[in-house]
Amino acid sequence: MDNVTDALIPDEGPVTRLSWPKVLTDPGARVRGQFAPDGVPDFLIGEAGFSALVRFEKNGRERTLLFDTGVSPTGVVENMRRLGLSLGDVEVIVLSHGHWDHVTGMEGVAKTLGRAGLPVMIHPEFWSRRRIRFPGLDPAELPATSRSALEGAGFEIVEEQQPSFLLDGSVLITGEVDRTTEFETGFHGHEARRGDGWQPDPLILDDQALVLRLRGGGLLVLSGCGHAGIVNTVRYAQKLTGRSEIAAIIGGFHLSGPMFEPVIAPTVRAFDELAPALLVPAHCTGWRAVHQLAGRFPEAFVQCTVGTTVELLGSAEAE
């Protein structure tokens, strides 16, 4: 799931996509349900949220997890149907943070799976009630998820503040990310309910990322929104693993809008040092940041759209 949809965008390097040309010329598309009854392609849903299905191989065995679930109850499960993917393969769900545009799709996942007892990995701050308060505007509370709702739907909640490994040590979840850069100072105007009142919550401490170390190919860092700062996040992944080579940075970098646009330039400069082999900014990165990253790193940059599949060589390697 991603904010951007493009039914004509072609495949590119390690990236493949479901496009109208493919669906229209594929004899099996009707069997897989990629056409509506009137013959029009039943295309993927784009929405202002994020979700990624992560598959990797370790010791000859394929493992699957779901990272975030999008902003609507049915968007992600509908896209999985249209892509011919099954939630039954998912072994664990990782939620990058508690904001609704990454979590609301859990409703559709629960209805599809039933009470499967699937583990859901979160940071303890995930449950915080939050609101946005900008000068001149009334405060707006954000939709929140309750423990009782998720457990009532049959999920097993796993809370971890510290880094942790999943799936036999194959996947690293960063937990709370160290904040080390001078320019990634958080989401000002973002507040959390503490006790009887609202307090500033610019750091959004539950923001966490997923890290894979590819055999012979460096680190893959997958970010939901990157509220911790995408540079902070990647540097923290390097610190945790002791590895410096970056195979790919994928996901939301949260550089959209006037508040975050001053952070674009130092972020681009920092990426010179990080030198990712593949760069796939998505979701909340914002068009100004996307254009600057594409211009600075033309060989690494790939435009993300809903349904984008990134296939990197090299199986996952445990630390």
PDB file of C-alpha atoms in Angstrom:
ATOM      1  CA  MET A   1       0.000   0.000   0.000  1.00  0.00           C
ATOM      2  CA  ASP A   2       1.246   3.446  -0.900  1.00  0.00           C
ATOM      3  CA  ASN A   3      -0.111   6.937  -1.541  1.00  0.00           C
ATOM      4  CA  VAL A   4       0.827   6.834  -5.216  1.00  0.00           C
ATOM      5  CA  THR A   5      -0.916   4.789  -7.901  1.00  0.00           C
ATOM      6  CA  ASP A   6       0.240   4.550 -11.510  1.00  0.00           C
ATOM      7  CA  ALA A   7      -1.345   1.928 -13.766  1.00  0.00           C
ATOM      8  CA  LEU A   8       1.139   2.492 -16.605  1.00  0.00           C
ATOM      9  CA  ILE A   9       4.489   2.664 -14.805  1.00  0.00           C
ATOM     10  CA  PRO A  10       6.877   0.010 -16.170  1.00  0.00           C
ATOM     11  CA  ASP A  11       9.145  -2.454 -14.403  1.00  0.00           C
ATOM     12  CA  GLU A  12      12.561  -1.077 -13.483  1.00  0.00           C
ATOM     13  CA  GLY A  13      15.637  -3.045 -12.450  1.00  0.00           C
ATOM     14  CA  PRO A  14      14.809  -5.098  -9.355  1.00  0.00           C
ATOM     15  CA  VAL A  15      11.304  -3.570  -9.247  1.00  0.00           C
ATOM     16  CA  THR A  16       8.235  -5.086 -10.904  1.00  0.00           C
ATOM     17  CA  ARG A  17       4.679  -3.767 -10.907  1.00  0.00           C
ATOM     18  CA  LEU A  18       1.139  -4.817 -11.714  1.00  0.00           C
ATOM     19  CA  SER A  19       0.102  -2.552 -14.602  1.00  0.00           C
ATOM     20  CA  TRP A  20      -2.803  -2.278 -17.016  1.00  0.00           C
ATOM     21  CA  PRO A  21      -0.723  -3.614 -19.932  1.00  0.00           C
ATOM     22  CA  LYS A  22       0.130  -6.717 -17.910  1.00  0.00           C
ATOM     23  CA  VAL A  23      -3.439  -7.327 -16.761  1.00  0.00           C
ATOM     24  CA  LEU A  24      -4.976  -6.709 -20.183  1.00  0.00           C
ATOM     25  CA  THR A  25      -2.616  -9.153 -21.912  1.00  0.00           C
ATOM     26  CA  ASP A  26      -2.545 -11.837 -19.179  1.00  0.00           C
ATOM     27  CA  PRO A  27      -4.946 -14.745 -19.870  1.00  0.00           C
ATOM     28  CA  GLY A  28      -4.955 -15.669 -16.184  1.00  0.00           C
ATOM     29  CA  ALA A  29      -5.948 -12.209 -14.946  1.00  0.00           C
ATOM     30  CA  ARG A  30      -9.665 -12.997 -14.973  1.00  0.00           C
ATOM     31  CA  VAL A  31      -9.066 -16.182 -13.008  1.00  0.00           C
ATOM     32  CA  ARG A  32      -7.188 -14.238 -10.339  1.00  0.00           C
ATOM     33  CA  GLY A  33      -9.968 -11.657 -10.099  1.00  0.00           C
ATOM     34  CA  GLN A  34      -8.017  -8.762 -11.628  1.00  0.00           C
ATOM     35  CA  PHE A  35     -10.963  -7.839 -13.882  1.00  0.00           C
ATOM     36  CA  ALA A  36     -14.358  -6.497 -12.859  1.00  0.00           C
ATOM     37  CA  PRO A  37     -17.447  -8.137 -14.430  1.00  0.00           C
ATOM     38  CA  ASP A  38     -17.625  -5.399 -17.087  1.00  0.00           C
ATOM     39  CA  GLY A  39     -14.102  -6.233 -18.270  1.00  0.00           C
ATOM     40  CA  VAL A  40     -12.422  -3.164 -16.762  1.00  0.00           C
ATOM     41  CA  PRO A  41      -9.224  -3.954 -14.810  1.00  0.00           C
ATOM     42  CA  ASP A  42      -9.982  -4.262 -11.094  1.00  0.00           C
ATOM     43  CA  PHE A  43      -6.912  -2.240 -10.245  1.00  0.00           C
ATOM     44  CA  LEU A  44      -4.992  -1.727  -7.033  1.00  0.00           C
ATOM     45  CA  ILE A  45      -6.161   0.759  -4.393  1.00  0.00           C
ATOM     46  CA  GLY A  46      -3.874   3.668  -3.544  1.00  0.00           C
ATOM     47  CA  GLU A  47      -4.444   5.458  -0.257  1.00  0.00           C
ATOM     48  CA  ALA A  48      -2.539   7.752   2.098  1.00  0.00           C
ATOM     49  CA  GLY A  49      -1.144   4.907   4.172  1.00  0.00           C
ATOM     50  CA  PHE A  50       1.586   2.300   4.071  1.00  0.00           C
ATOM     51  CA  SER A  51       1.939  -1.467   4.136  1.00  0.00           C
ATOM     52  CA  ALA A  52       4.572  -3.911   2.899  1.00  0.00           C
ATOM     53  CA  LEU A  53       4.566  -7.685   2.624  1.00  0.00           C
ATOM     54  CA  VAL A  54       8.096  -8.901   3.340  1.00  0.00           C
ATOM     55  CA  ARG A  55       9.233 -12.277   2.048  1.00  0.00           C
ATOM     56  CA  PHE A  56      12.734 -13.686   2.385  1.00  0.00           C
ATOM     57  CA  GLU A  57      14.527 -16.978   2.304  1.00  0.00           C
ATOM     58  CA  LYS A  58      16.764 -18.359   5.023  1.00  0.00           C
ATOM     59  CA  ASN A  59      18.307 -21.819   4.967  1.00  0.00           C
ATOM     60  CA  GLY A  60      16.103 -22.755   2.031  1.00  0.00           C
ATOM     61  CA  ARG A  61      12.860 -21.802   3.806  1.00  0.00           C
ATOM     62  CA  GLU A  62      10.649 -18.879   2.795  1.00  0.00           C
ATOM     63  CA  ARG A  63       9.393 -16.661   5.633  1.00  0.00           C
ATOM     64  CA  THR A  64       6.718 -13.962   5.437  1.00  0.00           C
ATOM     65  CA  LEU A  65       5.696 -11.019   7.594  1.00  0.00           C
ATOM     66  CA  LEU A  66       3.408  -8.026   7.187  1.00  0.00           C
ATOM     67  CA  PHE A  67       4.796  -4.574   8.005  1.00  0.00           C
ATOM     68  CA  ASP A  68       1.959  -2.086   8.661  1.00  0.00           C
ATOM     69  CA  THR A  69      -1.580  -2.426   7.299  1.00  0.00           C
ATOM     70  CA  GLY A  70      -2.621   0.857   5.650  1.00  0.00           C
ATOM     71  CA  VAL A  71      -5.230   3.492   6.449  1.00  0.00           C
ATOM     72  CA  SER A  72      -8.542   1.859   5.531  1.00  0.00           C
ATOM     73  CA  PRO A  73     -10.140  -1.327   6.896  1.00  0.00           C
ATOM     74  CA  THR A  74     -10.138  -3.093   3.520  1.00  0.00           C
ATOM     75  CA  GLY A  75      -7.475  -1.496   1.309  1.00  0.00           C
ATOM     76  CA  VAL A  76      -4.600  -3.857   2.076  1.00  0.00           C
ATOM     77  CA  VAL A  77      -6.620  -7.077   2.010  1.00  0.00           C
ATOM     78  CA  GLU A  78      -8.218  -6.019  -1.286  1.00  0.00           C
ATOM     79  CA  ASN A  79      -4.819  -5.275  -2.809  1.00  0.00           C
ATOM     80  CA  MET A  80      -3.521  -8.644  -1.650  1.00  0.00           C
ATOM     81  CA  ARG A  81      -6.467 -10.322  -3.368  1.00  0.00           C
ATOM     82  CA  ARG A  82      -5.792  -8.466  -6.609  1.00  0.00           C
ATOM     83  CA  LEU A  83      -2.100  -9.333  -6.415  1.00  0.00           C
ATOM     84  CA  GLY A  84      -2.852 -12.997  -5.766  1.00  0.00           C
ATOM     85  CA  LEU A  85      -1.265 -12.931  -2.280  1.00  0.00           C
ATOM     86  CA  SER A  86      -2.461 -14.742   0.833  1.00  0.00           C
ATOM     87  CA  LEU A  87      -2.537 -13.534   4.411  1.00  0.00           C
ATOM     88  CA  GLY A  88      -2.324 -17.171   5.403  1.00  0.00           C
ATOM     89  CA  ASP A  89       1.416 -17.060   4.676  1.00  0.00           C
ATOM     90  CA  VAL A  90       2.027 -14.269   7.214  1.00  0.00           C
ATOM     91  CA  GLU A  91       3.781 -15.436  10.386  1.00  0.00           C
ATOM     92  CA  VAL A  92       3.955 -12.131  12.268  1.00  0.00           C
ATOM     93  CA  ILE A  93       2.715  -8.548  11.880  1.00  0.00           C
ATOM     94  CA  VAL A  94       4.965  -5.602  12.721  1.00  0.00           C
ATOM     95  CA  LEU A  95       3.339  -2.200  13.268  1.00  0.00           C
ATOM     96  CA  SER A  96       5.843   0.615  12.835  1.00  0.00           C
ATOM     97  CA  HIS A  97       3.949   2.990  15.157  1.00  0.00           C
ATOM     98  CA  GLY A  98       0.449   3.755  16.386  1.00  0.00           C
ATOM     99  CA  HIS A  99      -0.784   6.241  13.781  1.00  0.00           C
ATOM    100  CA  TRP A 100      -3.996   5.197  12.062  1.00  0.00           C
ATOM    101  CA  ASP A 101      -2.608   5.355   8.514  1.00  0.00           C
ATOM    102  CA  HIS A 102      -0.476   2.304   9.349  1.00  0.00           C
ATOM    103  CA  VAL A 103      -2.876   0.424  11.609  1.00  0.00           C
ATOM    104  CA  THR A 104      -6.521   0.680  10.471  1.00  0.00           C
ATOM    105  CA  GLY A 105      -6.113  -2.185   8.010  1.00  0.00           C
ATOM    106  CA  MET A 106      -5.839  -4.549  10.985  1.00  0.00           C
ATOM    107  CA  GLU A 107      -9.643  -4.655  10.876  1.00  0.00           C
ATOM    108  CA  GLY A 108      -9.645  -6.227   7.433  1.00  0.00           C
ATOM    109  CA  VAL A 109      -6.765  -8.538   8.358  1.00  0.00           C
ATOM    110  CA  ALA A 110      -8.717  -9.778  11.393  1.00  0.00           C
ATOM    111  CA  LYS A 111     -11.852 -10.429   9.343  1.00  0.00           C
ATOM    112  CA  THR A 112      -9.858 -12.320   6.739  1.00  0.00           C
ATOM    113  CA  LEU A 113      -7.805 -14.443   9.140  1.00  0.00           C
ATOM    114  CA  GLY A 114     -10.301 -14.964  11.934  1.00  0.00           C
ATOM    115  CA  ARG A 115      -8.896 -15.675  15.376  1.00  0.00           C
ATOM    116  CA  ALA A 116      -5.548 -16.964  14.159  1.00  0.00           C
ATOM    117  CA  GLY A 117      -3.513 -15.938  17.215  1.00  0.00           C
ATOM    118  CA  LEU A 118      -1.021 -14.126  14.997  1.00  0.00           C
ATOM    119  CA  PRO A 119       1.681 -12.213  16.935  1.00  0.00           C
ATOM    120  CA  VAL A 120       1.714  -8.433  16.489  1.00  0.00           C
ATOM    121  CA  MET A 121       4.970  -6.638  17.342  1.00  0.00           C
ATOM    122  CA  ILE A 122       4.671  -3.070  18.683  1.00  0.00           C
ATOM    123  CA  HIS A 123       6.519  -0.543  20.850  1.00  0.00           C
ATOM    124  CA  PRO A 124       4.898   0.150  24.278  1.00  0.00           C
ATOM    125  CA  GLU A 125       4.149   3.773  23.279  1.00  0.00           C
ATOM    126  CA  PHE A 126       1.983   2.455  20.429  1.00  0.00           C
ATOM    127  CA  TRP A 127      -1.186   2.830  22.553  1.00  0.00           C
ATOM    128  CA  SER A 128      -0.767   6.558  23.249  1.00  0.00           C
ATOM    129  CA  ARG A 129      -3.682   8.865  22.536  1.00  0.00           C
ATOM    130  CA  ARG A 130      -2.438  11.583  20.206  1.00  0.00           C
ATOM    131  CA  ARG A 131      -3.582  14.804  18.652  1.00  0.00           C
ATOM    132  CA  ILE A 132      -2.318  17.493  16.282  1.00  0.00           C
ATOM    133  CA  ARG A 133      -2.272  21.065  17.532  1.00  0.00           C
ATOM    134  CA  PHE A 134      -1.230  23.776  15.107  1.00  0.00           C
ATOM    135  CA  PRO A 135      -1.390  27.562  15.735  1.00  0.00           C
ATOM    136  CA  GLY A 136      -4.696  29.068  14.688  1.00  0.00           C
ATOM    137  CA  LEU A 137      -6.474  25.713  14.415  1.00  0.00           C
ATOM    138  CA  ASP A 138      -8.485  23.681  16.888  1.00  0.00           C
ATOM    139  CA  PRO A 139      -6.651  20.591  18.219  1.00  0.00           C
ATOM    140  CA  ALA A 140      -7.616  17.422  16.347  1.00  0.00           C
ATOM    141  CA  GLU A 141      -7.352  14.076  18.119  1.00  0.00           C
ATOM    142  CA  LEU A 142      -6.117  11.210  15.966  1.00  0.00           C
ATOM    143  CA  PRO A 143      -7.866   7.827  15.820  1.00  0.00           C
ATOM    144  CA  ALA A 144      -6.194   5.369  18.182  1.00  0.00           C
ATOM    145  CA  THR A 145      -6.118   1.603  18.598  1.00  0.00           C
ATOM    146  CA  SER A 146      -6.917  -0.137  21.870  1.00  0.00           C
ATOM    147  CA  ARG A 147      -5.309  -3.261  23.270  1.00  0.00           C
ATOM    148  CA  SER A 148      -8.729  -4.783  23.906  1.00  0.00           C
ATOM    149  CA  ALA A 149      -9.677  -4.331  20.234  1.00  0.00           C
ATOM    150  CA  LEU A 150      -6.595  -6.114  18.915  1.00  0.00           C
ATOM    151  CA  GLU A 151      -6.625  -8.868  21.518  1.00  0.00           C
ATOM    152  CA  GLY A 152     -10.370  -9.232  21.082  1.00  0.00           C
ATOM    153  CA  ALA A 153      -9.776  -9.853  17.381  1.00  0.00           C
ATOM    154  CA  GLY A 154      -7.502 -12.748  18.281  1.00  0.00           C
ATOM    155  CA  PHE A 155      -4.046 -11.204  17.937  1.00  0.00           C
ATOM    156  CA  GLU A 156      -1.185 -11.865  20.363  1.00  0.00           C
ATOM    157  CA  ILE A 157       0.380  -8.538  21.354  1.00  0.00           C
ATOM    158  CA  VAL A 158       4.167  -8.438  21.788  1.00  0.00           C
ATOM    159  CA  GLU A 159       5.554  -5.171  23.189  1.00  0.00           C
ATOM    160  CA  GLU A 160       9.265  -4.396  22.896  1.00  0.00           C
ATOM    161  CA  GLN A 161      11.042  -1.092  23.450  1.00  0.00           C
ATOM    162  CA  GLN A 162      14.483  -2.525  22.736  1.00  0.00           C
ATOM    163  CA  PRO A 163      15.710  -4.056  19.464  1.00  0.00           C
ATOM    164  CA  SER A 164      14.472  -7.581  18.888  1.00  0.00           C
ATOM    165  CA  PHE A 165      14.837 -10.429  16.404  1.00  0.00           C
ATOM    166  CA  LEU A 166      11.951 -12.209  14.712  1.00  0.00           C
ATOM    167  CA  LEU A 167      11.575 -15.443  12.755  1.00  0.00           C
ATOM    168  CA  ASP A 168      14.564 -17.353  14.109  1.00  0.00           C
ATOM    169  CA  GLY A 169      16.827 -14.324  14.199  1.00  0.00           C
ATOM    170  CA  SER A 170      16.301 -13.436  10.552  1.00  0.00           C
ATOM    171  CA  VAL A 171      14.668 -10.012  10.946  1.00  0.00           C
ATOM    172  CA  LEU A 172      15.723  -7.179  13.223  1.00  0.00           C
ATOM    173  CA  ILE A 173      13.106  -4.745  14.542  1.00  0.00           C
ATOM    174  CA  THR A 174      14.875  -1.624  15.755  1.00  0.00           C
ATOM    175  CA  GLY A 175      12.586  -0.777  18.649  1.00  0.00           C
ATOM    176  CA  GLU A 176      13.084   2.794  19.844  1.00  0.00           C
ATOM    177  CA  VAL A 177      15.532   4.553  17.522  1.00  0.00           C
ATOM    178  CA  ASP A 178      18.458   6.614  18.800  1.00  0.00           C
ATOM    179  CA  ARG A 179      18.099  10.298  17.860  1.00  0.00           C
ATOM    180  CA  THR A 180      21.564  11.515  16.868  1.00  0.00           C
ATOM    181  CA  THR A 181      21.251  14.009  13.996  1.00  0.00           C
ATOM    182  CA  GLU A 182      20.893  17.726  14.648  1.00  0.00           C
ATOM    183  CA  PHE A 183      18.274  18.288  11.950  1.00  0.00           C
ATOM    184  CA  GLU A 184      15.736  15.491  12.605  1.00  0.00           C
ATOM    185  CA  THR A 185      13.919  17.077  15.544  1.00  0.00           C
ATOM    186  CA  GLY A 186      10.501  15.444  15.241  1.00  0.00           C
ATOM    187  CA  PHE A 187       6.898  16.405  14.580  1.00  0.00           C
ATOM    188  CA  HIS A 188       6.256  19.702  16.350  1.00  0.00           C
ATOM    189  CA  GLY A 189       2.581  20.243  17.117  1.00  0.00           C
ATOM    190  CA  HIS A 190       2.139  16.526  17.778  1.00  0.00           C
ATOM    191  CA  GLU A 191       0.894  15.857  21.339  1.00  0.00           C
ATOM    192  CA  ALA A 192       0.149  12.820  23.493  1.00  0.00           C
ATOM    193  CA  ARG A 193      -2.242  12.358  26.391  1.00  0.00           C
ATOM    194  CA  ARG A 194      -0.286  11.917  29.616  1.00  0.00           C
ATOM    195  CA  GLY A 195      -2.311  11.589  32.814  1.00  0.00           C
ATOM    196  CA  ASP A 196      -4.972  14.297  32.828  1.00  0.00           C
ATOM    197  CA  GLY A 197      -3.502  16.510  30.133  1.00  0.00           C
ATOM    198  CA  TRP A 198      -1.882  16.811  26.739  1.00  0.00           C
ATOM    199  CA  GLN A 199       1.882  17.112  26.458  1.00  0.00           C
ATOM    200  CA  PRO A 200       4.234  17.719  23.510  1.00  0.00           C
ATOM    201  CA  ASP A 201       5.146  14.461  21.780  1.00  0.00           C
ATOM    202  CA  PRO A 202       7.343  15.465  18.823  1.00  0.00           C
ATOM    203  CA  LEU A 203       9.613  12.408  18.955  1.00  0.00           C
ATOM    204  CA  ILE A 204       6.898   9.743  18.551  1.00  0.00           C
ATOM    205  CA  LEU A 205       9.107   7.220  20.329  1.00  0.00           C
ATOM    206  CA  ASP A 206       7.178   4.167  19.132  1.00  0.00           C
ATOM    207  CA  ASP A 207       8.450   4.708  15.582  1.00  0.00           C
ATOM    208  CA  GLN A 208      10.487   1.641  14.608  1.00  0.00           C
ATOM    209  CA  ALA A 209      11.860   0.096  11.438  1.00  0.00           C
ATOM    210  CA  LEU A 210      12.599  -3.349  10.047  1.00  0.00           C
ATOM    211  CA  VAL A 211      16.125  -4.399   9.070  1.00  0.00           C
ATOM    212  CA  LEU A 212      17.315  -7.350   6.995  1.00  0.00           C
ATOM    213  CA  ARG A 213      20.943  -8.175   6.350  1.00  0.00           C
ATOM    214  CA  LEU A 214      21.278  -9.684   2.902  1.00  0.00           C
ATOM    215  CA  ARG A 215      24.023 -12.215   2.410  1.00  0.00           C
ATOM    216  CA  GLY A 216      26.713 -10.340   0.532  1.00  0.00           C
ATOM    217  CA  GLY A 217      24.482  -7.354  -0.100  1.00  0.00           C
ATOM    218  CA  GLY A 218      24.368  -5.064   2.900  1.00  0.00           C
ATOM    219  CA  LEU A 219      21.369  -3.895   4.922  1.00  0.00           C
ATOM    220  CA  LEU A 220      17.783  -3.408   3.824  1.00  0.00           C
ATOM    221  CA  VAL A 221      15.990  -0.821   5.969  1.00  0.00           C
ATOM    222  CA  LEU A 222      12.176  -0.637   5.773  1.00  0.00           C
ATOM    223  CA  SER A 223      10.552   2.437   7.333  1.00  0.00           C
ATOM    224  CA  GLY A 224       6.852   3.111   7.935  1.00  0.00           C
ATOM    225  CA  CYS A 225       6.868   6.893   8.394  1.00  0.00           C
ATOM    226  CA  GLY A 226      10.378   7.547   9.622  1.00  0.00           C
ATOM    227  CA  HIS A 227       9.214   9.808  12.452  1.00  0.00           C
ATOM    228  CA  ALA A 228      12.522   9.055  14.176  1.00  0.00           C
ATOM    229  CA  GLY A 229      14.224  10.596  11.131  1.00  0.00           C
ATOM    230  CA  ILE A 230      15.203   8.394   8.224  1.00  0.00           C
ATOM    231  CA  VAL A 231      18.894   9.200   8.683  1.00  0.00           C
ATOM    232  CA  ASN A 232      18.684   8.441  12.411  1.00  0.00           C
ATOM    233  CA  THR A 233      16.940   5.185  11.539  1.00  0.00           C
ATOM    234  CA  VAL A 234      19.497   3.991   9.003  1.00  0.00           C
ATOM    235  CA  ARG A 235      22.439   4.981  11.186  1.00  0.00           C
ATOM    236  CA  TYR A 236      20.863   3.131  14.097  1.00  0.00           C
ATOM    237  CA  ALA A 237      20.485   0.030  11.913  1.00  0.00           C
ATOM    238  CA  GLN A 238      24.184   0.317  11.086  1.00  0.00           C
ATOM    239  CA  LYS A 239      25.021   0.657  14.780  1.00  0.00           C
ATOM    240  CA  LEU A 240      22.926  -2.341  15.809  1.00  0.00           C
ATOM    241  CA  THR A 241      24.309  -4.635  13.124  1.00  0.00           C
ATOM    242  CA  GLY A 242      27.876  -3.381  12.869  1.00  0.00           C
ATOM    243  CA  ARG A 243      27.392  -3.162   9.101  1.00  0.00           C
ATOM    244  CA  SER A 244      27.780   0.000   7.027  1.00  0.00           C
ATOM    245  CA  GLU A 245      26.774  -1.082   3.508  1.00  0.00           C
ATOM    246  CA  ILE A 246      23.187  -0.157   2.633  1.00  0.00           C
ATOM    247  CA  ALA A 247      21.518  -2.337   0.018  1.00  0.00           C
ATOM    248  CA  ALA A 248      18.166  -0.521   0.134  1.00  0.00           C
ATOM    249  CA  ILE A 249      16.165   2.101   2.001  1.00  0.00           C
ATOM    250  CA  ILE A 250      12.432   1.698   1.415  1.00  0.00           C
ATOM    251  CA  GLY A 251       9.341   3.371   2.890  1.00  0.00           C
ATOM    252  CA  GLY A 252       8.153   6.651   4.342  1.00  0.00           C
ATOM    253  CA  PHE A 253      10.692   9.367   5.173  1.00  0.00           C
ATOM    254  CA  HIS A 254       8.170  11.979   6.451  1.00  0.00           C
ATOM    255  CA  LEU A 255       9.587  14.988   4.628  1.00  0.00           C
ATOM    256  CA  SER A 256       6.304  16.364   3.279  1.00  0.00           C
ATOM    257  CA  GLY A 257       4.907  19.816   3.993  1.00  0.00           C
ATOM    258  CA  PRO A 258       6.345  23.165   5.150  1.00  0.00           C
ATOM    259  CA  MET A 259       7.333  21.873   8.596  1.00  0.00           C
ATOM    260  CA  PHE A 260       9.589  19.151   7.203  1.00  0.00           C
ATOM    261  CA  GLU A 261      10.815  20.605   3.918  1.00  0.00           C
ATOM    262  CA  PRO A 262      13.783  22.353   5.653  1.00  0.00           C
ATOM    263  CA  VAL A 263      14.949  18.846   6.620  1.00  0.00           C
ATOM    264  CA  ILE A 264      15.152  17.695   2.978  1.00  0.00           C
ATOM    265  CA  ALA A 265      18.535  19.261   2.139  1.00  0.00           C
ATOM    266  CA  PRO A 266      20.473  17.867   5.135  1.00  0.00           C
ATOM    267  CA  THR A 267      18.792  14.508   4.598  1.00  0.00           C
ATOM    268  CA  VAL A 268      19.951  14.394   0.982  1.00  0.00           C
ATOM    269  CA  ARG A 269      23.477  15.353   2.079  1.00  0.00           C
ATOM    270  CA  ALA A 270      23.477  12.604   4.697  1.00  0.00           C
ATOM    271  CA  PHE A 271      22.423  10.080   2.054  1.00  0.00           C
ATOM    272  CA  ASP A 272      25.673  10.872   0.227  1.00  0.00           C
ATOM    273  CA  GLU A 273      27.448   9.168   3.107  1.00  0.00           C
ATOM    274  CA  LEU A 274      24.905   6.351   3.475  1.00  0.00           C
ATOM    275  CA  ALA A 275      25.155   5.640  -0.277  1.00  0.00           C
ATOM    276  CA  PRO A 276      22.166   3.297  -0.644  1.00  0.00           C
ATOM    277  CA  ALA A 277      22.321   0.998  -3.664  1.00  0.00           C
ATOM    278  CA  LEU A 278      18.519   1.224  -3.954  1.00  0.00           C
ATOM    279  CA  LEU A 279      16.347   4.092  -2.767  1.00  0.00           C
ATOM    280  CA  VAL A 280      12.547   3.737  -2.769  1.00  0.00           C
ATOM    281  CA  PRO A 281      10.909   6.653  -0.895  1.00  0.00           C
ATOM    282  CA  ALA A 282       7.183   6.171  -0.349  1.00  0.00           C
ATOM    283  CA  HIS A 283       4.066   7.293   1.535  1.00  0.00           C
ATOM    284  CA  CYS A 284       4.804  10.488   3.516  1.00  0.00           C
ATOM    285  CA  THR A 285       8.142  11.359   1.901  1.00  0.00           C
ATOM    286  CA  GLY A 286       6.539  14.149  -0.136  1.00  0.00           C
ATOM    287  CA  TRP A 287       6.998  15.187  -3.752  1.00  0.00           C
ATOM    288  CA  ARG A 288       9.674  17.816  -3.087  1.00  0.00           C
ATOM    289  CA  ALA A 289      11.875  15.316  -1.255  1.00  0.00           C
ATOM    290  CA  VAL A 290      11.207  12.618  -3.847  1.00  0.00           C
ATOM    291  CA  HIS A 291      12.290  14.948  -6.658  1.00  0.00           C
ATOM    292  CA  GLN A 292      15.472  15.974  -4.868  1.00  0.00           C
ATOM    293  CA  LEU A 293      16.388  12.387  -3.998  1.00  0.00           C
ATOM    294  CA  ALA A 294      15.701  11.295  -7.585  1.00  0.00           C
ATOM    295  CA  GLY A 295      17.892  14.082  -8.928  1.00  0.00           C
ATOM    296  CA  ARG A 296      20.773  13.419  -6.536  1.00  0.00           C
ATOM    297  CA  PHE A 297      20.701   9.604  -6.760  1.00  0.00           C
ATOM    298  CA  PRO A 298      19.444   8.789 -10.269  1.00  0.00           C
ATOM    299  CA  GLU A 299      21.018   5.322 -10.359  1.00  0.00           C
ATOM    300  CA  ALA A 300      19.598   4.273  -6.977  1.00  0.00           C
ATOM    301  CA  PHE A 301      16.187   5.964  -7.053  1.00  0.00           C
ATOM    302  CA  VAL A 302      13.019   4.067  -7.942  1.00  0.00           C
ATOM    303  CA  GLN A 303       9.535   5.611  -7.877  1.00  0.00           C
ATOM    304  CA  CYS A 304       7.288   3.754  -5.444  1.00  0.00           C
ATOM    305  CA  THR A 305       3.670   3.038  -6.333  1.00  0.00           C
ATOM    306  CA  VAL A 306       1.026   0.814  -4.808  1.00  0.00           C
ATOM    307  CA  GLY A 307       1.779  -2.787  -5.796  1.00  0.00           C
ATOM    308  CA  THR A 308       5.515  -2.204  -6.266  1.00  0.00           C
ATOM    309  CA  THR A 309       7.524  -5.401  -5.782  1.00  0.00           C
ATOM    310  CA  VAL A 310      11.219  -5.091  -4.937  1.00  0.00           C
ATOM    311  CA  GLU A 311      13.223  -8.295  -5.362  1.00  0.00           C
ATOM    312  CA  LEU A 312      16.781  -8.222  -4.050  1.00  0.00           C
ATOM    313  CA  LEU A 313      19.224 -11.085  -4.487  1.00  0.00           C
ATOM    314  CA  GLY A 314      20.708 -12.673  -1.400  1.00  0.00           C
ATOM    315  CA  SER A 315      18.817 -14.513   1.299  1.00  0.00           C
ATOM    316  CA  ALA A 316      18.370 -13.102   4.786  1.00  0.00           C
ATOM    317  CA  GLU A 317      21.270 -13.692   7.110  1.00  0.00           C
ATOM    318  CA  ALA A 318      20.977 -13.738  10.894  1.00  0.00           C
ATOM    319  CA  GLU A 319      23.340 -11.726  13.052  1.00  0.00           C
TER     320      GLU A 319
END
